[in-house]
């Protein structure tokens, strides 16, 4: 099957759903990426890996490296400009004409003949406005294609005892959990590609642990997915994407009582 991952910045593909992408690729899916920006407004590393004006070009190289590590089949940019993070770490969406953004994503879904799309969650994971914008636009793009078979998923879905509660989409209950340990080396290798982001990747976990953690130590082996479209009416879910993942033995069901309650 063909799968398209739509995301706001380089590194989102790895940190939010890199295990799912690598597992799908390992199961024979053609997995394409569509990045809205080059992440030129983000961090450059500690110490900086490059000059500020070089960041977009450097992160483009980092993403090319990660795409290869995850076993993806291709990558395209929408060429939006990622605004620089503001004072107090304030985050901004990129500037885009809504109708054009939706059309661009829809056109790319068609171009790669995607049967499933994976993107950011309803809450933009940690509330990032660019992630929320990509979620909404990707959903609108999928709806505009009026294809009842086309699947829309997001990652970092909510379930009890999620190991990184600051990264969950609280409004997206998990339809299944994914044990990415069979491809964890690939996910770690992809994270290692994003050198400018290493300080960011480990900062929060290191503060919590009271010692500096390495990048491999903070890469999650478990991921969780929510299907937005078509709406899930019963669990366990069956569709071409989850069944392909199921055939790798990596799919686990969350507590059914909790899940039915959240989905009703
Ligand atoms: Zn991002």
Coordinates of C-alpha atoms and ligand atoms in Angstrom, one line a residue:
X1 CA 0.0 0.0 0.0
X2 CA 1.0 3.6 -0.4
X3 CA 1.1 5.8 2.7
X4 CA 1.7 9.6 2.9
X5 CA 3.0 11.3 6.1
X6 CA 2.2 15.0 6.2
X7 CA 4.0 17.0 8.8
X8 CA 5.0 20.6 9.7
X9 CA 8.8 20.4 10.3
X10 CA 11.8 18.1 9.8
X11 CA 12.0 15.7 12.8
X12 CA 8.2 15.4 13.3
X13 CA 8.2 12.4 11.0
X14 CA 10.7 10.6 13.3
X15 CA 9.7 11.8 16.8
X16 CA 5.9 11.5 16.4
X17 CA 5.4 8.5 14.1
X18 CA 8.8 7.3 13.0
X19 CA 8.2 3.8 14.3
X20 CA 4.9 3.5 12.3
X21 CA 6.6 4.7 9.1
X22 CA 9.5 2.4 9.5
X23 CA 7.2 -0.6 10.3
X24 CA 5.0 0.1 7.3
X25 CA 8.1 0.4 5.0
X26 CA 9.5 -2.8 6.5
X27 CA 6.1 -4.5 5.7
X28 CA 6.4 -3.4 2.0
X29 CA 4.4 -0.2 2.0
X30 CA 5.7 2.7 -0.1
X31 CA 5.9 5.5 2.5
X32 CA 6.1 9.1 1.2
X33 CA 6.7 12.3 3.2
X34 CA 5.3 15.8 2.7
X35 CA 6.9 18.5 4.9
X36 CA 5.3 21.9 5.1
X37 CA 8.5 23.7 6.0
X38 CA 12.3 23.2 6.4
X39 CA 12.1 24.0 10.1
X40 CA 14.2 27.1 9.6
X41 CA 12.7 28.9 12.6
X42 CA 13.7 26.2 15.1
X43 CA 16.8 25.5 17.2
X44 CA 20.3 25.2 15.6
X45 CA 21.7 23.0 18.4
X46 CA 23.8 23.4 21.6
X47 CA 26.5 24.3 20.5
X48 CA 25.0 25.5 17.2
X49 CA 25.5 23.0 14.4
X50 CA 25.3 25.9 11.8
X51 CA 24.6 29.6 11.4
X52 CA 21.0 30.6 11.8
X53 CA 20.6 31.5 8.0
X54 CA 21.9 28.0 7.1
X55 CA 19.4 26.2 9.3
X56 CA 16.8 25.4 6.6
X57 CA 19.4 23.9 4.3
X58 CA 21.0 21.9 7.1
X59 CA 17.6 20.6 8.3
X60 CA 16.8 19.6 4.8
X61 CA 19.9 17.4 4.7
X62 CA 19.0 16.0 8.2
X63 CA 15.5 15.1 6.9
X64 CA 16.9 13.4 3.8
X65 CA 19.0 11.3 6.1
X66 CA 16.1 10.4 8.3
X67 CA 13.9 9.6 5.3
X68 CA 16.5 7.1 4.3
X69 CA 16.9 5.7 7.8
X70 CA 13.2 5.0 8.1
X71 CA 13.1 3.3 4.7
X72 CA 10.8 5.9 3.1
X73 CA 10.2 6.0 -0.6
X74 CA 10.3 9.8 -1.2
X75 CA 10.0 13.3 0.3
X76 CA 8.5 16.6 -0.9
X77 CA 8.4 20.1 0.6
X78 CA 5.5 22.5 0.4
X79 CA 8.1 25.3 0.8
X80 CA 6.4 27.3 3.5
X81 CA 8.7 29.3 5.8
X82 CA 8.9 28.2 9.5
X83 CA 8.7 31.4 11.6
X84 CA 11.5 31.9 14.2
X85 CA 10.5 30.7 17.7
X86 CA 9.5 33.9 19.7
X87 CA 10.3 35.2 23.2
X88 CA 9.4 32.7 25.9
X89 CA 9.6 29.9 23.4
X90 CA 6.4 31.0 21.8
X91 CA 5.5 28.9 18.7
X92 CA 3.9 30.1 15.5
X93 CA 2.2 28.5 12.5
X94 CA 3.7 29.1 9.1
X95 CA 1.8 31.6 6.9
X96 CA -0.3 29.9 4.3
X97 CA -3.5 30.5 2.2
X98 CA -5.9 28.0 3.6
X99 CA -7.5 26.9 0.3
X100 CA -4.1 26.6 -1.4
X101 CA -2.6 24.6 1.5
X102 CA -5.6 22.2 1.4
X103 CA -5.3 21.8 -2.4
X104 CA -1.6 21.2 -2.3
X105 CA -2.0 18.4 0.3
X106 CA -4.9 16.9 -1.7
X107 CA -2.9 17.0 -4.9
X108 CA 0.0 15.2 -3.2
X109 CA -2.2 12.5 -1.8
X110 CA -3.4 11.9 -5.4
X111 CA 0.1 12.1 -6.8
X112 CA 1.5 9.4 -4.6
X113 CA -1.8 7.4 -4.8
X114 CA -1.9 7.2 -1.0
X115 CA -4.4 4.8 0.5
X116 CA -3.6 6.1 4.0
X117 CA -2.4 9.5 5.4
X118 CA -0.7 9.9 8.7
X119 CA -0.3 13.4 10.2
X120 CA -0.3 15.5 13.4
X121 CA -3.1 15.1 16.0
X122 CA -6.0 17.3 16.8
X123 CA -4.2 19.1 19.6
X124 CA -0.9 19.5 17.7
X125 CA 0.7 17.1 20.2
X126 CA 2.0 19.8 22.7
X127 CA -0.3 22.5 21.2
X128 CA 2.1 23.6 18.4
X129 CA 0.0 25.9 16.2
X130 CA 1.9 24.7 13.0
X131 CA 1.1 21.1 13.9
X132 CA -2.6 22.0 14.5
X133 CA -2.7 23.8 11.1
X134 CA -1.2 20.8 9.3
X135 CA -3.7 18.5 11.0
X136 CA -6.7 20.6 10.0
X137 CA -5.5 21.2 6.5
X138 CA -4.7 17.5 6.0
X139 CA -8.1 16.5 7.3
X140 CA -9.8 19.0 4.9
X141 CA -7.7 17.7 2.0
X142 CA -8.7 14.0 2.7
X143 CA -12.4 15.1 3.0
X144 CA -12.2 17.0 -0.2
X145 CA -11.1 13.9 -2.1
X146 CA -14.4 12.2 -1.2
X147 CA -12.9 8.7 -1.2
X148 CA -14.5 6.5 1.4
X149 CA -11.6 4.1 1.4
X150 CA -8.9 6.8 2.1
X151 CA -7.7 6.5 5.7
X152 CA -6.6 9.4 7.9
X153 CA -4.5 8.6 11.0
X154 CA -2.7 10.7 13.6
X155 CA -0.1 9.7 16.1
X156 CA 0.6 10.5 19.8
X157 CA -2.9 9.4 20.5
X158 CA -4.2 9.4 24.1
X159 CA -4.3 6.4 26.3
X160 CA -3.9 5.8 30.1
X161 CA -0.3 5.9 31.4
X162 CA 1.1 7.3 28.1
X163 CA 4.8 7.6 28.9
X164 CA 5.1 11.1 27.5
X165 CA 1.9 12.9 28.7
X166 CA 3.1 16.3 27.6
X167 CA 3.1 15.0 24.0
X168 CA -0.3 13.5 23.7
X169 CA -3.3 14.7 21.7
X170 CA -5.9 14.5 24.5
X171 CA -8.9 14.6 22.0
X172 CA -7.6 11.7 20.0
X173 CA -8.2 8.4 21.9
X174 CA -5.8 5.7 20.8
X175 CA -7.4 3.0 18.5
X176 CA -4.2 0.9 18.8
X177 CA -0.8 1.0 20.3
X178 CA 2.3 0.2 18.3
X179 CA 5.3 -1.6 19.6
X180 CA 8.1 -0.2 17.4
X181 CA 10.9 -2.2 19.0
X182 CA 11.5 -4.3 15.8
X183 CA 12.4 -1.0 14.0
X184 CA 13.8 0.9 17.0
X185 CA 17.3 1.0 15.5
X186 CA 15.9 2.7 12.4
X187 CA 13.9 5.2 14.5
X188 CA 17.0 6.0 16.6
X189 CA 19.2 6.3 13.4
X190 CA 16.6 8.7 12.0
X191 CA 16.7 10.8 15.3
X192 CA 20.5 10.8 15.1
X193 CA 20.2 12.4 11.6
X194 CA 18.5 15.5 13.2
X195 CA 21.7 16.8 14.8
X196 CA 20.4 20.4 15.2
X197 CA 17.5 19.1 17.3
X198 CA 19.5 16.8 19.7
X199 CA 19.6 19.3 22.5
X200 CA 15.8 19.8 22.2
X201 CA 15.1 16.1 22.1
X202 CA 16.9 15.4 25.4
X203 CA 16.2 18.6 27.3
X204 CA 13.0 17.8 29.1
X205 CA 13.8 14.2 29.8
X206 CA 17.2 15.1 31.1
X207 CA 15.8 17.7 33.5
X208 CA 13.3 15.1 34.8
X209 CA 16.0 12.4 35.1
X210 CA 18.4 14.8 36.8
X211 CA 21.2 13.7 34.4
X212 CA 22.0 14.3 30.8
X213 CA 20.4 11.7 28.7
X214 CA 21.5 10.6 25.2
X215 CA 19.3 10.8 22.1
X216 CA 18.8 7.0 22.0
X217 CA 17.7 7.0 25.6
X218 CA 14.7 9.3 24.8
X219 CA 13.4 7.6 21.7
X220 CA 10.1 6.0 22.4
X221 CA 9.6 2.4 21.4
X222 CA 5.8 2.7 21.8
X223 CA 3.6 4.8 19.5
X224 CA -0.2 5.2 19.5
X225 CA -2.5 6.0 16.6
X226 CA -6.0 7.4 16.2
X227 CA -8.1 7.0 13.0
X228 CA -9.9 10.1 12.2
X229 CA -11.4 9.0 8.8
X230 CA -13.4 7.1 8.2
X231 CA -14.6 7.4 11.8
X232 CA -13.9 4.2 13.8
X233 CA -17.2 2.6 14.9
X234 CA -15.8 -0.4 16.6
X235 CA -12.6 -1.8 18.0
X236 CA -10.4 -3.6 17.3
X237 CA -10.0 -1.7 14.1
X238 CA -9.6 -3.4 10.7
X239 CA -8.4 -1.6 7.6
X240 CA -5.5 -2.0 5.2
X241 CA -3.1 0.1 7.3
X242 CA -3.7 -1.5 10.7
X243 CA -3.9 -4.9 9.2
X244 CA -0.5 -4.5 7.5
X245 CA 0.9 -3.3 10.9
X246 CA -0.9 -6.2 12.6
X247 CA 0.9 -8.7 10.3
X248 CA 4.2 -7.4 11.8
X249 CA 2.9 -8.5 15.2
X250 CA 3.4 -4.9 16.5
X251 CA -0.2 -3.9 17.1
X252 CA -1.6 -3.9 20.7
X253 CA -5.1 -2.9 21.8
X254 CA -5.5 -0.4 24.5
X255 CA -7.8 -1.2 27.5
X256 CA -11.1 -1.9 25.7
X257 CA -13.3 -0.6 28.4
X258 CA -11.5 2.8 28.4
X259 CA -11.4 2.9 24.7
X260 CA -15.1 2.3 24.1
X261 CA -15.9 4.8 26.8
X262 CA -13.7 7.5 25.0
X263 CA -15.0 6.7 21.6
X264 CA -18.7 6.6 22.4
Ligands
LIG1 ZN1 7.1 20.1 14.5

